[in-house]
Short mmCIF file of C-alpha atoms and ligand atoms in Angstrom, two decimals:
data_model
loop_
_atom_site.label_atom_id
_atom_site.label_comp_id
_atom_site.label_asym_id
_atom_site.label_seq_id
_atom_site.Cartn_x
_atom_site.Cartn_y
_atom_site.Cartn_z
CA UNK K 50 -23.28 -15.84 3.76
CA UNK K 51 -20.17 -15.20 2.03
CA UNK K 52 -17.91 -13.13 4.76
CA UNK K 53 -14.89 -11.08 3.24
CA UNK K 54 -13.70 -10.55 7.31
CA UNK K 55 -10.33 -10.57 7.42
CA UNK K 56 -6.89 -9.76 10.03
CA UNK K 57 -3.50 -8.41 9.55
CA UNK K 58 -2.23 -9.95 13.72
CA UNK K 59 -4.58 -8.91 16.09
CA UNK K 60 -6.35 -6.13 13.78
CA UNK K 61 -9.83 -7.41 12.45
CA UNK K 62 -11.53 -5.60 9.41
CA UNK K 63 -15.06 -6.67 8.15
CA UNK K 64 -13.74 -6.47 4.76
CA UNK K 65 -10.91 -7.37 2.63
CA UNK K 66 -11.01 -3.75 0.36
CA UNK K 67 -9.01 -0.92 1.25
CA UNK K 68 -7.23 1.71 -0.83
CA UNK K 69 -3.83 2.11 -1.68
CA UNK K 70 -1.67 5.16 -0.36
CA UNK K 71 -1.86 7.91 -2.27
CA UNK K 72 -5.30 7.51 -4.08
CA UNK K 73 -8.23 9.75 -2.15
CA UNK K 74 -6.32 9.92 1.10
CA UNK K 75 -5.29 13.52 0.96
CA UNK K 76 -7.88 15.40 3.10
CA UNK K 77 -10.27 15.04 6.18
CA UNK K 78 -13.17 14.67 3.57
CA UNK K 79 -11.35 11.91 1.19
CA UNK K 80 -10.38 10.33 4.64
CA UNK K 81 -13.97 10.67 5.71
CA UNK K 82 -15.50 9.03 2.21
CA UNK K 83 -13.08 6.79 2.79
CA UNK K 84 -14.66 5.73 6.30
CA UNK K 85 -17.92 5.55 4.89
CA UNK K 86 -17.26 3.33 2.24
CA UNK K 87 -17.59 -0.85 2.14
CA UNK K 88 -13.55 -0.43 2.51
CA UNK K 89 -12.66 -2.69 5.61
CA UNK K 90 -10.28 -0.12 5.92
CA UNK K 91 -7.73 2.51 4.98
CA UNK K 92 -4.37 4.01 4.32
CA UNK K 93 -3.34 7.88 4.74
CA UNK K 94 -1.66 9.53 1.76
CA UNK K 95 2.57 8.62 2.67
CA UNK K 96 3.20 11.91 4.86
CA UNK K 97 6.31 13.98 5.35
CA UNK K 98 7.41 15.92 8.60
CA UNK K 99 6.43 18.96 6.33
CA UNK K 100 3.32 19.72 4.41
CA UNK K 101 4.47 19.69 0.47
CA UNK K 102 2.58 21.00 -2.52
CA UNK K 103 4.61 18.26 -4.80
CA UNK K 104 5.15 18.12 -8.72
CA UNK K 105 3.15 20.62 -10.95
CA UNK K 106 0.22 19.22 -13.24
CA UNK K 107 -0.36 17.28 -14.81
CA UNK K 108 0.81 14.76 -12.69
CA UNK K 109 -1.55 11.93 -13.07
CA UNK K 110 -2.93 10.94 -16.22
CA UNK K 111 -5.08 8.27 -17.29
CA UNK K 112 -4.41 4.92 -19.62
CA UNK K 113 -5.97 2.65 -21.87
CA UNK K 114 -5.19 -0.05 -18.87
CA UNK K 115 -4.08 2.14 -16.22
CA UNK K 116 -2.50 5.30 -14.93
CA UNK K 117 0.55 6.87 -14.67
CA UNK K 118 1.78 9.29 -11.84
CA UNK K 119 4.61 11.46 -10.77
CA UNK K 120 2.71 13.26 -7.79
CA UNK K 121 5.62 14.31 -5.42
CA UNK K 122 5.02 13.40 -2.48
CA UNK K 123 2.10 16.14 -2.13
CA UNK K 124 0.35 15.64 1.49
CA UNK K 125 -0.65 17.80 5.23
CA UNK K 126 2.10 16.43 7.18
CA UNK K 127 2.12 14.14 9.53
CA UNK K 128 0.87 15.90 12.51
CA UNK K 129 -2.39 16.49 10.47
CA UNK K 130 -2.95 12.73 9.54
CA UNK K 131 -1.70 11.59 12.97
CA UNK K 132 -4.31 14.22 14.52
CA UNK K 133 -7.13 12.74 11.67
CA UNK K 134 -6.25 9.48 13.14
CA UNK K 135 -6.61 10.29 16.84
CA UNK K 136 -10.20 11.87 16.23
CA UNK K 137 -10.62 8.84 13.96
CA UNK K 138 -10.20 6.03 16.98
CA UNK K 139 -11.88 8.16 19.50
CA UNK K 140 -14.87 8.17 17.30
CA UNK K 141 -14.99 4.30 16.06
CA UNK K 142 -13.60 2.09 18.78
CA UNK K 143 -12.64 -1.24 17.70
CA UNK K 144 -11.77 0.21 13.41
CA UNK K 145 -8.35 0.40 12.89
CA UNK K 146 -7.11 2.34 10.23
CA UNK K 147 -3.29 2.89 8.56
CA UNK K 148 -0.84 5.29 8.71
CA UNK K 149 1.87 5.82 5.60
CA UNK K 150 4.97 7.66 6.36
CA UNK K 151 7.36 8.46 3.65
CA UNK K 152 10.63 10.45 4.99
CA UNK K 153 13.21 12.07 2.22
CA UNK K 154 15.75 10.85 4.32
CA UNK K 155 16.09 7.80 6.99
CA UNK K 156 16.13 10.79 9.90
CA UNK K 157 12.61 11.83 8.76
CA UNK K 158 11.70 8.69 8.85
CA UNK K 159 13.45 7.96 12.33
CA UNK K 160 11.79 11.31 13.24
CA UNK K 161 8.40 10.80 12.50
CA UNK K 162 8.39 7.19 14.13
CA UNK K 163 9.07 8.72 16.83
CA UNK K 164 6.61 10.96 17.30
CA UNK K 165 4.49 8.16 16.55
CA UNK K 166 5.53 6.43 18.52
CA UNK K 167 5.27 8.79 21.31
CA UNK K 168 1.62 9.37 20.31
CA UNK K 169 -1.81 7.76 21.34
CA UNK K 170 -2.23 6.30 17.89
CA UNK K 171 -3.67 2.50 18.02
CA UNK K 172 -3.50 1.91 14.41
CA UNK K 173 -0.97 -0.06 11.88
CA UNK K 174 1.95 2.09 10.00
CA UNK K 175 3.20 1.52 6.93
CA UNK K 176 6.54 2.69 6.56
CA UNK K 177 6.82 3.72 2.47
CA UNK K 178 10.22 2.51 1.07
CA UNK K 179 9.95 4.32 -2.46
CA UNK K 180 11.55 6.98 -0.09
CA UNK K 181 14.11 9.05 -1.64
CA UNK K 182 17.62 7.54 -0.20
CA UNK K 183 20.93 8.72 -1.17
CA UNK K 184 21.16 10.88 -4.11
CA UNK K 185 22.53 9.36 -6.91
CA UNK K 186 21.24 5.59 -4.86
CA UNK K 187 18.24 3.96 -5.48
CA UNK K 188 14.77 4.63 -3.43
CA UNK K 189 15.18 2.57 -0.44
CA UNK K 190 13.45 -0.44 -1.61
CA UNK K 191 15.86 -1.25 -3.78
CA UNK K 192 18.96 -0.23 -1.85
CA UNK K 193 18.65 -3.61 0.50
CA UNK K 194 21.75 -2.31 2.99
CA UNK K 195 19.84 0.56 3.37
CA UNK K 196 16.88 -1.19 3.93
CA UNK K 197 18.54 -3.02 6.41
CA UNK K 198 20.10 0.33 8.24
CA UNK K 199 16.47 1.57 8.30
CA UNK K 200 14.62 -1.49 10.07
CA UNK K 201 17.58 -1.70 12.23
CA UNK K 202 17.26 1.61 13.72
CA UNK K 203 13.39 1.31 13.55
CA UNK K 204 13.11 -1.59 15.30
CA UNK K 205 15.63 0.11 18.40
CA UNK K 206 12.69 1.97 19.83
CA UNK K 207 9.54 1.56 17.37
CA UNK K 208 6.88 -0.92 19.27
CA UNK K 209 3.61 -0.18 17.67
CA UNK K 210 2.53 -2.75 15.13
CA UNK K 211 4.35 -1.94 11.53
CA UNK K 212 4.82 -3.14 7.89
CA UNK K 213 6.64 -2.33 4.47
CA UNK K 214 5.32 -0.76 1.43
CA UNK K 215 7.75 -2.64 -1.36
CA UNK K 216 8.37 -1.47 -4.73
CA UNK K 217 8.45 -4.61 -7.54
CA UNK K 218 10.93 -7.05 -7.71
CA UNK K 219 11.66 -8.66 -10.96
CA UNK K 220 14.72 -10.95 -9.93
CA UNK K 221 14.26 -13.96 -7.42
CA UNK K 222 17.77 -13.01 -6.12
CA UNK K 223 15.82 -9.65 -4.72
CA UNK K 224 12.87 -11.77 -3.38
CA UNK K 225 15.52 -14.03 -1.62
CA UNK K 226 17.85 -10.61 -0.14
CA UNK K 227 14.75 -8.37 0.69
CA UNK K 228 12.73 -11.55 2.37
CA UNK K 229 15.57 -12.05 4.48
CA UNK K 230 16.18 -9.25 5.63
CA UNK K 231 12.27 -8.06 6.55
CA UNK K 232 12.26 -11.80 8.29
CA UNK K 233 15.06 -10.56 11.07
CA UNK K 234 12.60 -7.80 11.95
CA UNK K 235 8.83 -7.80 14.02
CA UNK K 236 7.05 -6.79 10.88
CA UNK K 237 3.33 -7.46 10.98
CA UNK K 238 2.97 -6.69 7.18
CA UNK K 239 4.44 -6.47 3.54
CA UNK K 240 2.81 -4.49 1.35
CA UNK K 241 3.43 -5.17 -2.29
CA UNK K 242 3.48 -3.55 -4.86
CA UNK K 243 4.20 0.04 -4.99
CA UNK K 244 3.85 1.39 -8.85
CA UNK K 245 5.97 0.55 -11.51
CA UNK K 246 8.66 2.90 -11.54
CA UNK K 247 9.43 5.42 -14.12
CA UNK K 248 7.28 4.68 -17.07
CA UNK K 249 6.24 6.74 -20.24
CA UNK K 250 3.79 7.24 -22.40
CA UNK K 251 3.16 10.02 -24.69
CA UNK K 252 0.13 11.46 -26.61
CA UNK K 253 0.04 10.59 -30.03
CA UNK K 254 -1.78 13.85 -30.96
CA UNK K 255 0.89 16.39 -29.48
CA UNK K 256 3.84 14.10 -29.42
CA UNK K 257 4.11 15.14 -25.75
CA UNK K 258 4.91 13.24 -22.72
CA UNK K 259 1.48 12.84 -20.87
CA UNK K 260 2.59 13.94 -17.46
CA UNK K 261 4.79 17.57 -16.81
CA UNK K 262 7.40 16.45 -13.90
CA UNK K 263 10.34 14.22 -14.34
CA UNK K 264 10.26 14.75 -18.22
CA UNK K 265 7.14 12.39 -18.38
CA UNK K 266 8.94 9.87 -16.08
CA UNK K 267 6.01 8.02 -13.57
CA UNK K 268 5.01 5.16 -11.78
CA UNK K 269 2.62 3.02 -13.72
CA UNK K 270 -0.19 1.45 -11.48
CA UNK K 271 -3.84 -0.45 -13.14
CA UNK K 272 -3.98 -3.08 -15.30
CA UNK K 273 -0.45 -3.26 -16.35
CA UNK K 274 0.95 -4.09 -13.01
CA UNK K 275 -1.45 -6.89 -12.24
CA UNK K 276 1.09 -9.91 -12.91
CA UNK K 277 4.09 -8.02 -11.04
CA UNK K 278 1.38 -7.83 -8.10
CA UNK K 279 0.55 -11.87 -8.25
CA UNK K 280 4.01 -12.26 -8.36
CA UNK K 281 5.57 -10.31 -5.98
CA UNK K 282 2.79 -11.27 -3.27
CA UNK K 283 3.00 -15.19 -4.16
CA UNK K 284 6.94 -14.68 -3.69
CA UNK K 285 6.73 -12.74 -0.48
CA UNK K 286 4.19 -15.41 0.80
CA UNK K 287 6.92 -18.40 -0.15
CA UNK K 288 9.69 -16.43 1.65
CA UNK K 289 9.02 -14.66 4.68
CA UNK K 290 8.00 -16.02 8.35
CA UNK K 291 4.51 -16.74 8.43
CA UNK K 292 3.41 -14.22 11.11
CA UNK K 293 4.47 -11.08 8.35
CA UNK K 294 1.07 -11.19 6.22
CA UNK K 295 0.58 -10.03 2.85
CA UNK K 296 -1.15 -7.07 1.50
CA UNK K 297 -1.86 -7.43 -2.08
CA UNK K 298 -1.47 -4.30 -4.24
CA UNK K 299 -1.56 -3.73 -7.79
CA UNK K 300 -4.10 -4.33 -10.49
CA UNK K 301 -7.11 -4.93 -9.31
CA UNK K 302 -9.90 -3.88 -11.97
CA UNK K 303 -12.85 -6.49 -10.73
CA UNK K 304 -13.25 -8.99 -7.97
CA UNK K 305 -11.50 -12.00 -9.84
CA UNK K 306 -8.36 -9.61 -9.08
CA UNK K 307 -8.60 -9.58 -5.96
CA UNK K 308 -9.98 -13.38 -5.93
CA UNK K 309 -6.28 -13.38 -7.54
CA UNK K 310 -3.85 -11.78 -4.92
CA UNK K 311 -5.16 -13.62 -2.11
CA UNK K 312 -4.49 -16.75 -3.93
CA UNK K 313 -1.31 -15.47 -3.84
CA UNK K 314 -1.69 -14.73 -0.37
CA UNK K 315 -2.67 -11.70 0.37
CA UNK K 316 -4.90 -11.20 3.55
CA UNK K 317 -5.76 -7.26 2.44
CA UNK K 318 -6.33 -6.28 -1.56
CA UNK K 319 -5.46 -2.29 -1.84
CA UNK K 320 -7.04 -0.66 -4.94
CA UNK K 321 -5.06 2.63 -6.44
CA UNK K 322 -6.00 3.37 -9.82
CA UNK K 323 -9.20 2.05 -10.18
CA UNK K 324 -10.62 3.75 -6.46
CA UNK K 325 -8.84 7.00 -8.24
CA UNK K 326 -11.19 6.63 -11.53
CA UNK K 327 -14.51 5.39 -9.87
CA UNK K 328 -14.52 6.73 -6.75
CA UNK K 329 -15.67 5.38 -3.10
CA UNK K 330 -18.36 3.39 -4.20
CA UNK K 331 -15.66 1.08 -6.15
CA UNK K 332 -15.83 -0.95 -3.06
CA UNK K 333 -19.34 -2.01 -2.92
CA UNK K 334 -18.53 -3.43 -6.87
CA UNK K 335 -15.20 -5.23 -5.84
CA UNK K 336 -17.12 -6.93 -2.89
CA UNK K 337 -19.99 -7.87 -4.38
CA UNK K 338 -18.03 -8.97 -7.19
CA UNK K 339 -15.74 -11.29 -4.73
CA UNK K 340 -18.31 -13.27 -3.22
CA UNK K 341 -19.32 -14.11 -6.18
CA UNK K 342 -16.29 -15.66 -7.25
CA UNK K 343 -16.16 -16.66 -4.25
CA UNK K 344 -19.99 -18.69 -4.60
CA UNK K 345 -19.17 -20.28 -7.64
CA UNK K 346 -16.13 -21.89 -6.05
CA UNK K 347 -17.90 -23.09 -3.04
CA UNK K 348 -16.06 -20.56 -0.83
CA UNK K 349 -17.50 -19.17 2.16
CA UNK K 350 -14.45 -17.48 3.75
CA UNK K 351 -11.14 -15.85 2.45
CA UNK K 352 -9.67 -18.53 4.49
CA UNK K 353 -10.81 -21.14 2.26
CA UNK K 354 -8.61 -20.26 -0.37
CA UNK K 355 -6.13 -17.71 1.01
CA UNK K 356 -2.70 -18.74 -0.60
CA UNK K 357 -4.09 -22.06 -2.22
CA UNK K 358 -2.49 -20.98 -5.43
CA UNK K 359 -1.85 -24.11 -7.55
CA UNK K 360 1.36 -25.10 -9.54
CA UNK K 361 1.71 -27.29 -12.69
O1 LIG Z 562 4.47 10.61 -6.52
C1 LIG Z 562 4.09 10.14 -5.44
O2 LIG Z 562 3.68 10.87 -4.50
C2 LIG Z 562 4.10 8.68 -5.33
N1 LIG Z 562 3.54 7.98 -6.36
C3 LIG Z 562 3.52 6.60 -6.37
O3 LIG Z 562 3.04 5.98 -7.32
N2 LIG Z 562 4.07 5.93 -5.32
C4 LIG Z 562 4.63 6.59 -4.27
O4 LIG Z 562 5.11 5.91 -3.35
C5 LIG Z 562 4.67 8.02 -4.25
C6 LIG Z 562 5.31 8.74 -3.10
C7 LIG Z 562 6.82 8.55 -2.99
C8 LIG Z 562 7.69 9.14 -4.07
C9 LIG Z 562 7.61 8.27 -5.31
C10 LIG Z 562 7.34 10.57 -4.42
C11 LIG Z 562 9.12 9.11 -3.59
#
């Protein structure tokens, strides 16, 4: 038997597949196909204090090795994932699934980890830090004081078990300042990567940009971000305290991808644009798929090669 179990602390899952925020997360029923998939498990769509409606279309569009996206933010609010989540527990004892959070502002986000907090809600959260910040800043992820400011104040009251979304890094002087700062706080996870950020592409017919908001400006996930993922995971892995695991985002097309990340060290594979072009049943591919990389290598468990990526 080849066995894609895997943990994130004391959180099992059966399998190592789960989708990335944002991709078929947005309502009870994409939640609920969701459930019924192979996915080990999943990830709400990043939620606000608010429901918003986000950009106007077209706001995703498809590419020759990917996507690219300027969505907006568009999701229920919180109170209607947290209450999805509640039912959610009740009904499968022992399946834990993941809440995103994505406040415009650091008191959203203080605000909505605390009603979290406050709540019955067993699960993991994953605190999104693509987050607006200061206008005329950088999103959070890449503002690393603010970053800082953020966890700090978290970490005053926050106690249920939490982790970072990260955008991509592409200096080891960021991998060194962001790794050092998540290792001061009781993070259970690091979730990298978030899509590349403001990317364009244009149709060749029309000479138009292929998405409406941001003057074609969006965040480019699929193929093209596969190496950024690899990297970004296998630095994370090299950097921070052992007991803040990896999940591995970005890329993934087949089940050598995901073979891939967790080389790298990832103990969780998200998939965005692909589970946004095939659909639930992407899962039952990717795992199959795995264990068969997995059989030619002699492998039996993730644990068998989990971060055994090898250097020249
Ligand atoms: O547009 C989105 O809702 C979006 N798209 C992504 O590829 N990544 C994200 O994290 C989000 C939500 C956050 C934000 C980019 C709108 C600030």
């Amino acid at each position: 038997m080849t066995d894609l179990q895997t943990s994130i602390g004391d959180f099992q899952f059966d399998n190592v597949f789960m989708n990335a925020s944002g991709v078929r997360c947005y309502t009870e029923e994409d939640l609920d196909a969701l459930a019924q998939s192979d996915a080990g498990t999943f990830v709400t769509k990043s939620a606000t204090q608010a429901k918003r409606l986000g950009n106007p279309s077209p706001r995703y569009a498809r590419l020759e090795l990917g996507s690219i996206n300027s969505m907006g933010l568009p999701n229920e609010g919180l109170d209607y994932y947290l209450n999805y989540a509640l039912k959610f527990q009740e009904k499968h004892p022992g399946q834990w699934i993941f809440l995103s959070v994505a406040g415009l502002t650091m008191e959203e986000n203080l605000a909505m980890a605390h009603t979290i907090e406050e709540s019955d809600f067993n699960g993991l959260v994953e605190f999104n830090l693509s987050c607006p910040n200061v206008p005329g800043k950088p999103q959070t992820g890449y503002d690393f004081d603010r970053t800082k400011e953020l966890l700090t104040n978290l970490f005053t009251f926050f106690t249920k078990p939490a982790g970072v979304k990260l955008p991509p890094y592409f200096d080891l002087a960021q991998f060194d300042q962001m790794a050092a700062i998540l290792n001061q706080f009781p993070l259970q996870f690091v979730n990298s990567i978030n899509s590349l950020g403001n990317g364009l592409m244009i149709d060749p017919e029309t000479d138009t940009a292929l998405i409406k908001p941001k003057g074609g400006f969006g965040g480019i996930g699929g193929a093209y971000a596969k190496p950024f993922a690899l990297a970004n995971v296998r630095a994370f892995s090299q950097r921070l305290d052992p007991k803040i695991q990896l999940i591995g985002t970005g890329g993934v097309t087949n089940g050598r991808d995901a073979y891939d990340l967790i080389l790298a060290g990832a103990s969780l594979v998200q998939v965005g644009t692909l589970l946004q072009e095939e659909g639930p049943a992407v899962f039952t591919r990717l795992s199959r798929e795995l264990q068969a990389v997995m059989q030619t290598k002699g492998y039996t468990n993730l644990s068998d090669f989990k971060g055994q990526l090898k250097t020249q």
